[in-house]
PDB file of C-alpha atoms and ligand atoms in Angstrom:
ATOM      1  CA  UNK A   1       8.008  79.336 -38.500  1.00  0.00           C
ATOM      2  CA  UNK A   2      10.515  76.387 -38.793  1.00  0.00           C
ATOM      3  CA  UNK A   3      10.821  76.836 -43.115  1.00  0.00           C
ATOM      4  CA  UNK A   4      14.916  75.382 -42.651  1.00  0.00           C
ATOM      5  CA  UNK A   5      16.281  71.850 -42.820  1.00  0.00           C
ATOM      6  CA  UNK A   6      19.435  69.825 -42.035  1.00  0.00           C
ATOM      7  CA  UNK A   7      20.574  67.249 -44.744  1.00  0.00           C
ATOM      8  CA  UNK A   8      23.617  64.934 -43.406  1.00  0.00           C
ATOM      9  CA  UNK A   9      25.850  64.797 -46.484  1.00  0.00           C
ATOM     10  CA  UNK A  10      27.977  61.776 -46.998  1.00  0.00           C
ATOM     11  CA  UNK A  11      31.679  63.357 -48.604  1.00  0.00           C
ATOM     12  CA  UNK A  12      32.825  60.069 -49.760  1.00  0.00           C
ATOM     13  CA  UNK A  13      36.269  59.331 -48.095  1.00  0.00           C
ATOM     14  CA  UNK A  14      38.430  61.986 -49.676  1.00  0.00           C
ATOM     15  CA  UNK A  15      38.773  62.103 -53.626  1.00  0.00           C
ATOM     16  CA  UNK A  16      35.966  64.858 -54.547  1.00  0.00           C
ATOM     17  CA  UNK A  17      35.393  62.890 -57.486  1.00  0.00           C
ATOM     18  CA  UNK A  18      33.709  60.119 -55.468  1.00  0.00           C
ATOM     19  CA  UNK A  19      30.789  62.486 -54.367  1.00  0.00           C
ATOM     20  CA  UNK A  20      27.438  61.597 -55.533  1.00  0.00           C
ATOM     21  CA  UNK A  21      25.782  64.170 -57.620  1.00  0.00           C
ATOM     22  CA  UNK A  22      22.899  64.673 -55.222  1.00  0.00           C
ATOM     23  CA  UNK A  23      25.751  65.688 -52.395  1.00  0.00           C
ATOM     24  CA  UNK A  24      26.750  68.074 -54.309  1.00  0.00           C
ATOM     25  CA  UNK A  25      24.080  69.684 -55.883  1.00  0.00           C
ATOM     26  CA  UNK A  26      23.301  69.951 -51.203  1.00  0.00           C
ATOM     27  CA  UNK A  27      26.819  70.969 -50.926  1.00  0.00           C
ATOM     28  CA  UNK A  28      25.790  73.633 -53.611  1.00  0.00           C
ATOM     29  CA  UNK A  29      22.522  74.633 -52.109  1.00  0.00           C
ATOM     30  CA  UNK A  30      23.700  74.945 -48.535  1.00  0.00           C
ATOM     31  CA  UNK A  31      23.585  78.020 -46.460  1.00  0.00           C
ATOM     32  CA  UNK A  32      25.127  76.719 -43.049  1.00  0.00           C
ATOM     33  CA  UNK A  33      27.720  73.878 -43.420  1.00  0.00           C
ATOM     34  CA  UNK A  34      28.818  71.939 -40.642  1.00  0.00           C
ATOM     35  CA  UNK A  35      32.338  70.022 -41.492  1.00  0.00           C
ATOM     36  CA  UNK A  36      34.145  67.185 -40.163  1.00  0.00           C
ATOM     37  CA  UNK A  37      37.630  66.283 -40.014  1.00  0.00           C
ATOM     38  CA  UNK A  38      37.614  63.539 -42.340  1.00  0.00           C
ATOM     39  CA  UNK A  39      36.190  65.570 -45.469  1.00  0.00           C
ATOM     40  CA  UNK A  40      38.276  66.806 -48.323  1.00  0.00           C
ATOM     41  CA  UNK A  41      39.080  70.278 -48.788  1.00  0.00           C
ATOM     42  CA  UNK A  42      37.803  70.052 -52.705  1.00  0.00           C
ATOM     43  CA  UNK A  43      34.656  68.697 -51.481  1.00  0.00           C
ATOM     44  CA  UNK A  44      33.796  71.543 -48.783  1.00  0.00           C
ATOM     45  CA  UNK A  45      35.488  74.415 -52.385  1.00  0.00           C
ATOM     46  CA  UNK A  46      31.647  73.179 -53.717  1.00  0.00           C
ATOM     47  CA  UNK A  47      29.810  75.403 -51.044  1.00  0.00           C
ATOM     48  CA  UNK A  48      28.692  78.802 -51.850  1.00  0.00           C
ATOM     49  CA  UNK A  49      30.482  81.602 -51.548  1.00  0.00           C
ATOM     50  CA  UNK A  50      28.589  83.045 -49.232  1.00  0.00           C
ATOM     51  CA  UNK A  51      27.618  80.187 -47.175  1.00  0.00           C
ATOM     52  CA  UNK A  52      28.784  80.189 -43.663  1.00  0.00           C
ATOM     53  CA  UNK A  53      31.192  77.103 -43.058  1.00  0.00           C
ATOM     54  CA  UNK A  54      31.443  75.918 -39.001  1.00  0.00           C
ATOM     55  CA  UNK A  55      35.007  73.019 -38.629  1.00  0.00           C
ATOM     56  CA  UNK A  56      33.521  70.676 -35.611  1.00  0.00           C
ATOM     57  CA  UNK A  57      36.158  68.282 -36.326  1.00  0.00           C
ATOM     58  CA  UNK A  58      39.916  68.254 -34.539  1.00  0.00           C
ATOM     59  CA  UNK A  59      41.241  70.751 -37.515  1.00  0.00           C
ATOM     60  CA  UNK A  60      43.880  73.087 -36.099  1.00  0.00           C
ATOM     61  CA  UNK A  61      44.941  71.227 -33.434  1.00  0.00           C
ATOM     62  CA  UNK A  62      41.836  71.978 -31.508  1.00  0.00           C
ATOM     63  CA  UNK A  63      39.864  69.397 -29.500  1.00  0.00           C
ATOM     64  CA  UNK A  64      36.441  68.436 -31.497  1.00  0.00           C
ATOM     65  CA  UNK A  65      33.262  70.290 -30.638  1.00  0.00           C
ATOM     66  CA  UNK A  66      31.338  67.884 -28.594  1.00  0.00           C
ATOM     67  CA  UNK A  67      28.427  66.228 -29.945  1.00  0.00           C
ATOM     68  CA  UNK A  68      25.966  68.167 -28.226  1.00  0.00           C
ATOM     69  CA  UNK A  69      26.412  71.058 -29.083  1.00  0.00           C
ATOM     70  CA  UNK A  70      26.511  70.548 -33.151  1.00  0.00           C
ATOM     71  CA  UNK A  71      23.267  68.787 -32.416  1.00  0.00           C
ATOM     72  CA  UNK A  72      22.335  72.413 -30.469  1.00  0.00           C
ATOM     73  CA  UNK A  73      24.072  74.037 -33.746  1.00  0.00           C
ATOM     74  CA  UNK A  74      22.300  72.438 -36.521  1.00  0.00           C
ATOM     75  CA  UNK A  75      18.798  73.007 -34.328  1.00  0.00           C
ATOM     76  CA  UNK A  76      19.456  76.551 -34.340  1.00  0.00           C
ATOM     77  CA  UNK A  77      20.411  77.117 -37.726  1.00  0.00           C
ATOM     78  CA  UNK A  78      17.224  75.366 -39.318  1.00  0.00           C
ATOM     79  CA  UNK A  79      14.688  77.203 -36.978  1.00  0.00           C
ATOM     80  CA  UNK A  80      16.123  80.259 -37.842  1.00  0.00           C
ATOM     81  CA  UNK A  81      15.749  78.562 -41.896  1.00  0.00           C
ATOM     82  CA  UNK A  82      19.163  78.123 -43.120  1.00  0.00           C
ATOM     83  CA  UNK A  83      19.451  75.464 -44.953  1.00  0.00           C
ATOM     84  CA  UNK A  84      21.986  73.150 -43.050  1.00  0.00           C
ATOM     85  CA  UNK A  85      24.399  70.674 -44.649  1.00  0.00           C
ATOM     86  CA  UNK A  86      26.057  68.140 -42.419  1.00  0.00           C
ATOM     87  CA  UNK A  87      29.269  67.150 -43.902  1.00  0.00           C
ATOM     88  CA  UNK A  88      30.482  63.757 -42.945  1.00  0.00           C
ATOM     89  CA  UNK A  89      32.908  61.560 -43.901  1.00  0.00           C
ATOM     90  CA  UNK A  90      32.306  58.417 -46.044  1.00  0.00           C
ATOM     91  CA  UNK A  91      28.472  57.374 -45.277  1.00  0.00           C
ATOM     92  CA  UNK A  92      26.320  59.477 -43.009  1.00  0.00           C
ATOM     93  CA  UNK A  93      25.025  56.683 -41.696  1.00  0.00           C
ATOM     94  CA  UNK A  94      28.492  54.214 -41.037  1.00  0.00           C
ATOM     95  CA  UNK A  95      29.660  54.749 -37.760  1.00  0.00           C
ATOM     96  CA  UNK A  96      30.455  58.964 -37.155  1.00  0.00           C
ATOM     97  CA  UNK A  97      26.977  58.935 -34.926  1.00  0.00           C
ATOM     98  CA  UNK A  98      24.573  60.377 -38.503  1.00  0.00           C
ATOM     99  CA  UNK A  99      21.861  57.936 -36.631  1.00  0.00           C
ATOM    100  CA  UNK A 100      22.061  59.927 -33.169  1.00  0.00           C
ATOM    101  CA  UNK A 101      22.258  62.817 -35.001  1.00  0.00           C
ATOM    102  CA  UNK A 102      18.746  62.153 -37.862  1.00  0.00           C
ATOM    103  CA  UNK A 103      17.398  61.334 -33.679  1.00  0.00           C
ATOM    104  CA  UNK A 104      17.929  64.238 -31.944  1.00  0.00           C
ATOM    105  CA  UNK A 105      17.181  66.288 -35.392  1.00  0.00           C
ATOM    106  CA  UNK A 106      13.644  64.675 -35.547  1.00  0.00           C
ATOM    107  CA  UNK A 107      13.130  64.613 -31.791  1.00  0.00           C
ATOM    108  CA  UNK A 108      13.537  68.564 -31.814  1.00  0.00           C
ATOM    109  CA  UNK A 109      11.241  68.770 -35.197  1.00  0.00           C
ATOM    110  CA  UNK A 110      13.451  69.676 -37.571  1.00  0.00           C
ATOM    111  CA  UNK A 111      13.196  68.170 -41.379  1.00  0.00           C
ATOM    112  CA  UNK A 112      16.153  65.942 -41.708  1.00  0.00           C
ATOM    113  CA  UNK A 113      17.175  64.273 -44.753  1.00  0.00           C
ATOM    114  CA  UNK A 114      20.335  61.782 -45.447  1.00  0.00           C
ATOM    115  CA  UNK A 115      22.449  61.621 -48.641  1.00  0.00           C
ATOM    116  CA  UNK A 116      24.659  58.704 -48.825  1.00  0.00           C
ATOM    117  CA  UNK A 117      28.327  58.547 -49.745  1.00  0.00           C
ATOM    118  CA  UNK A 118      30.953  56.009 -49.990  1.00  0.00           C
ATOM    119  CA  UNK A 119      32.360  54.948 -47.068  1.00  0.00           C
ATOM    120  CA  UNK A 120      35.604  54.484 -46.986  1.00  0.00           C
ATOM    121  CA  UNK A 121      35.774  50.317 -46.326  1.00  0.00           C
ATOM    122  CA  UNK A 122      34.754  50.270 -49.963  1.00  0.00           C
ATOM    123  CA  UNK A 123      36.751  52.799 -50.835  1.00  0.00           C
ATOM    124  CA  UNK A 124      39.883  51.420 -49.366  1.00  0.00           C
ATOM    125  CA  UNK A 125      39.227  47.710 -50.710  1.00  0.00           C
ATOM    126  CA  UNK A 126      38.400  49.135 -54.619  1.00  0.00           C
ATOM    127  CA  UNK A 127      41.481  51.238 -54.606  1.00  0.00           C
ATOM    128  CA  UNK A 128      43.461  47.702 -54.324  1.00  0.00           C
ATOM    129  CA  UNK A 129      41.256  46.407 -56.807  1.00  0.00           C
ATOM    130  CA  UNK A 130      39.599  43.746 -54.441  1.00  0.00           C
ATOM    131  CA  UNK A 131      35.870  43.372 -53.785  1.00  0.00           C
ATOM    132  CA  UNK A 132      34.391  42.622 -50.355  1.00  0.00           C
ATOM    133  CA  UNK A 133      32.388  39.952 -51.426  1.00  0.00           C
ATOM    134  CA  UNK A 134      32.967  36.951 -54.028  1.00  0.00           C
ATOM    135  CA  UNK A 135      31.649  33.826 -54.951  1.00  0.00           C
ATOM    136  CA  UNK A 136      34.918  31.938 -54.042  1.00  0.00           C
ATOM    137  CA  UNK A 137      36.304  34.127 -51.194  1.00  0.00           C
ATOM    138  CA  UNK A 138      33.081  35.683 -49.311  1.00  0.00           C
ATOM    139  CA  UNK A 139      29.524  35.524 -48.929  1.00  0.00           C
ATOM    140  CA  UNK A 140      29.102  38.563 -46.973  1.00  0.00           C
ATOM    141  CA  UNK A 141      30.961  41.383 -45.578  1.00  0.00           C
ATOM    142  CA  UNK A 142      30.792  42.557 -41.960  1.00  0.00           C
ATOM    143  CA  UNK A 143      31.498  46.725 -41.202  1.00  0.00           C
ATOM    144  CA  UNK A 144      32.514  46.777 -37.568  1.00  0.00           C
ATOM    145  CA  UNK A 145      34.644  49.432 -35.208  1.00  0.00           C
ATOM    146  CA  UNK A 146      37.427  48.602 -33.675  1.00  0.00           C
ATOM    147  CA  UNK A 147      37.314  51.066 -31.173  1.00  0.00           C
ATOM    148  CA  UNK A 148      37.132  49.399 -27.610  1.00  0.00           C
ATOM    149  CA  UNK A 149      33.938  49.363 -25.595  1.00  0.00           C
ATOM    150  CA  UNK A 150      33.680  48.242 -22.247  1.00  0.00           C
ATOM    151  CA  UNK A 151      30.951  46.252 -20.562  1.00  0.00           C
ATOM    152  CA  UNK A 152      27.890  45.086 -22.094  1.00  0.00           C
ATOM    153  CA  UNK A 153      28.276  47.086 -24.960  1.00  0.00           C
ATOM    154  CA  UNK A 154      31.906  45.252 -25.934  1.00  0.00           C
ATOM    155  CA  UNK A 155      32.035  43.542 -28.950  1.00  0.00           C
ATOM    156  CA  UNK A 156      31.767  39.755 -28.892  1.00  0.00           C
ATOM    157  CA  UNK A 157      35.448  39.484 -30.756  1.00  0.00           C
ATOM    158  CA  UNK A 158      35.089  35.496 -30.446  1.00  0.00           C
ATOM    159  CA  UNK A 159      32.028  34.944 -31.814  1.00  0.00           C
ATOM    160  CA  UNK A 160      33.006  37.599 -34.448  1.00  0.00           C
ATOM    161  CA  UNK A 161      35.801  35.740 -35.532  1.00  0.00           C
ATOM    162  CA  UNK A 162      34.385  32.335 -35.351  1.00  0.00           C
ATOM    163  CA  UNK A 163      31.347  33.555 -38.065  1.00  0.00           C
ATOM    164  CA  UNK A 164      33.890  35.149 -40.372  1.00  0.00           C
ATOM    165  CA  UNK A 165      35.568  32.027 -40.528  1.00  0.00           C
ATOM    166  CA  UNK A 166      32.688  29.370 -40.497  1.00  0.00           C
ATOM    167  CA  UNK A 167      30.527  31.626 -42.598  1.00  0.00           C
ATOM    168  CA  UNK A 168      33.531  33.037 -44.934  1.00  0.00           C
ATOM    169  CA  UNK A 169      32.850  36.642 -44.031  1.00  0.00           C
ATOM    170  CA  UNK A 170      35.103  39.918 -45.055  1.00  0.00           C
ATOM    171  CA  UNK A 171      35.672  41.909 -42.043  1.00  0.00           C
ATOM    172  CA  UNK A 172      35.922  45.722 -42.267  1.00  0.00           C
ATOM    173  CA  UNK A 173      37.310  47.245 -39.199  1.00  0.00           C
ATOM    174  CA  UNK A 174      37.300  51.040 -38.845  1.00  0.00           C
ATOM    175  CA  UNK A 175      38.680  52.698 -36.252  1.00  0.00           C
ATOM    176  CA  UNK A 176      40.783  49.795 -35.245  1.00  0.00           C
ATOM    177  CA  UNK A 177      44.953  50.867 -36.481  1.00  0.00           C
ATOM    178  CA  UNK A 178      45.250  51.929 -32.908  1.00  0.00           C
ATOM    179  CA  UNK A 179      44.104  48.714 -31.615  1.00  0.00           C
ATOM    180  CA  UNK A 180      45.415  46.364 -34.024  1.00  0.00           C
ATOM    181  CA  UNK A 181      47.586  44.518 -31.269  1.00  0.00           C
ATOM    182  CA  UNK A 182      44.343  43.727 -29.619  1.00  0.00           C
ATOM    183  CA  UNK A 183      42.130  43.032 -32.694  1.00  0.00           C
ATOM    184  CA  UNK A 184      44.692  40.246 -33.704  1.00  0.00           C
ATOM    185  CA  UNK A 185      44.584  38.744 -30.210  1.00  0.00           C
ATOM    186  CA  UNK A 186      40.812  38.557 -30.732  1.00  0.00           C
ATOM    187  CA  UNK A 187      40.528  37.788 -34.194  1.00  0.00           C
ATOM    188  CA  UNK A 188      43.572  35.120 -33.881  1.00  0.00           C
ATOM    189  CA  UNK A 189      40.463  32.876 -31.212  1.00  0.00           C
ATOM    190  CA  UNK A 190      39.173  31.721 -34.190  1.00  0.00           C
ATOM    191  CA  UNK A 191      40.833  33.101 -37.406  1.00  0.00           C
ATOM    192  CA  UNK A 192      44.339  31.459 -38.536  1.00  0.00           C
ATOM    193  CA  UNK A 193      47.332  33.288 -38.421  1.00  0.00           C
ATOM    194  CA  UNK A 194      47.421  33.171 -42.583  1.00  0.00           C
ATOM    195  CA  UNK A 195      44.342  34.680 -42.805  1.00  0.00           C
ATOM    196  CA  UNK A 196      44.899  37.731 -45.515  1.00  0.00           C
ATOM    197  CA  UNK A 197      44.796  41.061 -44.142  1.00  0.00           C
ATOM    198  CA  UNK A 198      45.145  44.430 -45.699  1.00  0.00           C
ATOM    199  CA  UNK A 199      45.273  48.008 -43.772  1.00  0.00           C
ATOM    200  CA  UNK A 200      44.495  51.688 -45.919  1.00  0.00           C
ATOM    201  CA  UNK A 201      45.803  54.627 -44.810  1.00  0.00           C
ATOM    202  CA  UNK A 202      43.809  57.373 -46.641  1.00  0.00           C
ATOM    203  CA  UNK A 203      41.870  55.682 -49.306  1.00  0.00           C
ATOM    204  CA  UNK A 204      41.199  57.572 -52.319  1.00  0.00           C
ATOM    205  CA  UNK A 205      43.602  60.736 -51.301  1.00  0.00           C
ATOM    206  CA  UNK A 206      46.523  61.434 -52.797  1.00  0.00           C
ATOM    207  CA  UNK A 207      48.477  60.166 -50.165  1.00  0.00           C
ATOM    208  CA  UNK A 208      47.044  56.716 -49.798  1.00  0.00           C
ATOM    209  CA  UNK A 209      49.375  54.230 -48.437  1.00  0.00           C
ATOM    210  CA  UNK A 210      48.432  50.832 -47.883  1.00  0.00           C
ATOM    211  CA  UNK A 211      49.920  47.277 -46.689  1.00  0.00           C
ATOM    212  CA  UNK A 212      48.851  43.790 -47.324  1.00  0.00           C
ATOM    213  CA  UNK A 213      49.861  40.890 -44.494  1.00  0.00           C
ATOM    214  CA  UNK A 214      48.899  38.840 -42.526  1.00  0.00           C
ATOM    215  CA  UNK A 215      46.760  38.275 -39.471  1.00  0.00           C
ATOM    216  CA  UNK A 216      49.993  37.153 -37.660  1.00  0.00           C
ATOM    217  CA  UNK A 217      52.002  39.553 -38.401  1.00  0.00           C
ATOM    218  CA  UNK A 218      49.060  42.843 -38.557  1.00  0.00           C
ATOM    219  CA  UNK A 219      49.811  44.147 -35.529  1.00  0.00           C
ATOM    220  CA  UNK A 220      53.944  44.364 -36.505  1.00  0.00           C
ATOM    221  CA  UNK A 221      53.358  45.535 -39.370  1.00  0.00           C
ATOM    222  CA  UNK A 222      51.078  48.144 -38.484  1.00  0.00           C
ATOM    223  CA  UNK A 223      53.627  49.160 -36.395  1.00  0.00           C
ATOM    224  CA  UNK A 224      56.817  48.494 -38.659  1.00  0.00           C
ATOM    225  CA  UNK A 225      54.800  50.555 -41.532  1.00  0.00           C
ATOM    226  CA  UNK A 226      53.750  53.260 -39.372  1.00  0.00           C
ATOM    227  CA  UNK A 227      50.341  53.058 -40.764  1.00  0.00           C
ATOM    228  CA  UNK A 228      47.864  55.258 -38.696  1.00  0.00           C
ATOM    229  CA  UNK A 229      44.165  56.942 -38.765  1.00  0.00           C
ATOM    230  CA  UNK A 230      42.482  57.260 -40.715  1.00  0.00           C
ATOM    231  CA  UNK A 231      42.936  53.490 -41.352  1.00  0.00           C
ATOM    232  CA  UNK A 232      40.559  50.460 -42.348  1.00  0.00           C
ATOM    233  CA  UNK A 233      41.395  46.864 -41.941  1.00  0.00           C
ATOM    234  CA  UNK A 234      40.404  44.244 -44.579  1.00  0.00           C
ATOM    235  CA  UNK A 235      40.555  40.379 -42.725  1.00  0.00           C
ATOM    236  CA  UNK A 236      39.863  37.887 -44.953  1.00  0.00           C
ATOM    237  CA  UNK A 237      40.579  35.511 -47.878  1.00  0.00           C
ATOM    238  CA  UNK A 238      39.172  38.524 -50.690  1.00  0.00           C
ATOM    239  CA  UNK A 239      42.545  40.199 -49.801  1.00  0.00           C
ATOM    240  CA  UNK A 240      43.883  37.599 -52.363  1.00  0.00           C
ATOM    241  CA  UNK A 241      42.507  39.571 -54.871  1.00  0.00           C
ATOM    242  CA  UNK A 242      44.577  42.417 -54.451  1.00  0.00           C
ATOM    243  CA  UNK A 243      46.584  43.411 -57.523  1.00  0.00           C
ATOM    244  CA  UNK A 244      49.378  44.182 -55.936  1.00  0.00           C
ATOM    245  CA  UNK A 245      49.537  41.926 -53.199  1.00  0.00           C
ATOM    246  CA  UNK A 246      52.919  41.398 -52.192  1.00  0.00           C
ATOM    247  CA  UNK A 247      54.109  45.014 -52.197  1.00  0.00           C
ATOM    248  CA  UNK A 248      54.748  45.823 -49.129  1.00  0.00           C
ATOM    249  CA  UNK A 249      53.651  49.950 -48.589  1.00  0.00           C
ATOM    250  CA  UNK A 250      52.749  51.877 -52.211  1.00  0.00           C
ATOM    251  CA  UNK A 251      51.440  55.108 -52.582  1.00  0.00           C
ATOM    252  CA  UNK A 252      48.586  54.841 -55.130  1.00  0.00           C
ATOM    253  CA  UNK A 253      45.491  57.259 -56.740  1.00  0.00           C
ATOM    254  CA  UNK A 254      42.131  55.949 -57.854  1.00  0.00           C
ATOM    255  CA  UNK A 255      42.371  56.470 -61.463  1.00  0.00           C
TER     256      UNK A 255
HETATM  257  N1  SAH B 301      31.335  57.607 -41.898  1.00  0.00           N
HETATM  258  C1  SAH B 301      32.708  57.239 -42.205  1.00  0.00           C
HETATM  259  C2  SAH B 301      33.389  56.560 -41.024  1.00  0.00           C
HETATM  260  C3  SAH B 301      33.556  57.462 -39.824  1.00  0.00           C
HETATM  261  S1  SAH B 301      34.428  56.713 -38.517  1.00  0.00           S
HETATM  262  C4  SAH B 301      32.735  56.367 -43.460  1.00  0.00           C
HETATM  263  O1  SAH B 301      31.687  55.935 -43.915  1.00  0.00           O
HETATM  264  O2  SAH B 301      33.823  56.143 -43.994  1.00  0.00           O
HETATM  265  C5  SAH B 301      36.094  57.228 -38.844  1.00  0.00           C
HETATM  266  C6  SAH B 301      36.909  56.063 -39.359  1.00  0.00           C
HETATM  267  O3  SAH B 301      36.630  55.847 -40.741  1.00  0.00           O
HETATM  268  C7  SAH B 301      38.404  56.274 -39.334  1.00  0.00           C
HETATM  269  O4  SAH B 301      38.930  56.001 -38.051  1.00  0.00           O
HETATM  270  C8  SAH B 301      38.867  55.254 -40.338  1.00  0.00           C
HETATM  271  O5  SAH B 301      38.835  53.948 -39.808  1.00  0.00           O
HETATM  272  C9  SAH B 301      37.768  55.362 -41.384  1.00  0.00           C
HETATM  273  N2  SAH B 301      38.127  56.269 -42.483  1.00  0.00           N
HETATM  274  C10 SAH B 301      37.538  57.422 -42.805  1.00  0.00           C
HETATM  275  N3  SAH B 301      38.064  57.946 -43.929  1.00  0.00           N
HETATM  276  C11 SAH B 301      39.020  57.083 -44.336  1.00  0.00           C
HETATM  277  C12 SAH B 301      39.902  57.018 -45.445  1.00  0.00           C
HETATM  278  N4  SAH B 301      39.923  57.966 -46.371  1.00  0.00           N
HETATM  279  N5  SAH B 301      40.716  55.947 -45.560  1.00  0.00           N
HETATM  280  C13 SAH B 301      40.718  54.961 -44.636  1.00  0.00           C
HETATM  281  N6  SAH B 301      39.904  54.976 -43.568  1.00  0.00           N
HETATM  282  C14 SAH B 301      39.054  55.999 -43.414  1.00  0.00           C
END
C-alpha cells in the first residue's frame, strides 16, 4: 500500500523567521527530508530528531544530485510511507523545477502537496524597504531567470524590456548576477541607462549585502562590488523607494 506522501516545502530565502507556520509544523512532521542548497541551517534544526535528512544540493563541494534521481528518491520514500518533505528555497513553485517535480510525483501516484514560502525577489526588495509594485512607480511586477537559454526556448529580452518600460513593470531577475553583462545589453534595447536597479546578495541572512545603481553601470558594479549568487536583480523605477538608496554596499538584517 502507498499510505506516504511528499509535501514540497517552501524555506523562505534564509531567515527561519520568514517560514510560514504550516512549513513548519511539515518540517516538524517529516520523516524523510530532502534539502537544497539554498535553505537555512535553522530552518532544516526544525526536523525531528530522528528524521532522516538527504543534502541534494552542491553542499560540501560536491556536484548536485541530478534531478532524476531525487524525483527516483522522493518516489521511493513515500511508497515505502515516509512522510517526505521537500525543502526548497524561497517558493516551491518559483523557478528550482517544484512544477516538474508535483509532475513526475503525480505521474508515479504519489500524494503531493505544496506549501508556499517567500521567495526571495520579495524578500530581497522588503529588506530595502521597497515594494515591487506602486501606484506611481509600477503596475505589475515580472519574476523572470536570467539564466541563458538557447533556441526557441530563449527569452525574448527585447520585447521584455520594451513592456517593462511601456507598461511600467518591476523586473525580478533571478539567477542573472552571472549574466548581468548580458542582461544590461538586453535590457539597455529598450530600457534607459538611468533606469534604477538594485542587486541582493543573500536577502534576509545575516550576511546580506546589497547595491543600488544603475542600469548603465549594473554590470560594473556587479563586478566592482563583487556581488555573486545567490543574487536577485530589481530593474525599475520602485528602486527609488529604497531607504537607503545611495549607499553603495551595506550589510543589513530584517528586523
Ligand atoms: N525558489 C527560489 C528560487 C530558486 S532559483 C525562490 O523562490 O526564491 C535560485 C535563485 O534564487 C538564485 O540564483 C538567486 O537568484 C535566488 N535566490 C535564492 N535565495 C536567495 C537569497 N536569499 N537572496 C537573493 N537571491 C536568492
Amino acid at each position: 500500500m502507498n499510505t506516504g506522501k511528499v509535501t514540497l516545502v517552501g524555506a523562505g530565502p534564509g531567515d527561519p523567521e520568514l517560514l510560514t507556520l504550516k512549513a513548519l509544523k511539515a518540517i516538524q512532521g517529516a520523516t524523510v527530508l530532502l534539502v537544497d542548497d539554498l535553505v537555512s541551517n535553522e530552518v532544516v534544526a526544525h526536523a525531528p530528531k530522528d528524521a532522516r535528512i538527504v543534502y541534494v544540493g552542491k553542499r560540501g563541494g560536491c556536484k548536485s544530485t541530478p534531478q532524476a534521481f531525487i524525483e527516483k528518491l522522493m518516489v521511493m520514500a513515500a511508497r515505502e510511507g515516509e512522510n517526505v518533505v521537500r525543502l526548497k528555497g524561497g517558493d516551491p513553485f518559483i523557478f528550482g523545477r517544484g512544477g516538474e517535480e508535483v509532475e513526475h510525483l503525480r505521474t508515479a501516484g504519489v500524494h503531493v502537496e505544496v506549501i508556499n514560502g517567500i521567495t526571495s525577489g520579495l524578500a530581497a526588495a522588503t529588506s530595502l524597504g521597497m515594494p515591487l509594485t506602486h501606484r506611481e512607480h509600477a503596475h505589475g511586477v515580472v519574476f523572470l531567470t536570467g539564466h541563458a537559454q538557447k533556441g526557441a526556448e530563449a527569452l525574448d529580452w527585447k520585447s521584455l524590456a520594451t513592456a517593462a518600460r511601456d507598461a511600467r513593470l518591476t523586473l525580478v531577475i533571478y539567477m542573472g548576477v552571472s549574466s548581468a553583462a548580458r542582461i544590461q545589453a538586453d535590457l539597455l534595447t529598450a530600457l534607459p541607462p538611468d533606469t534604477p536597479v538594485a542587486i541582493v546578495q543573500r536577502a534576509s541572512q545575516p550576511d546580506q549585502r546589497h547595491a543600488v545603481t544603475t542600469l548603465g553601470e549594473l554590470a560594473a558594479t556587479v563586478e566592482r562590488e563583487a556581488l555573486a549568487s545567490p543574487a536577485v536583480m530589481v530593474v525599475g523605477d520602485v528602486v527609488r523607494c529604497v531607504a537607503l538608496a545611495g549607499e553603495a554596499v551595506t550589510r543589513q538584517r530584517v528586523a
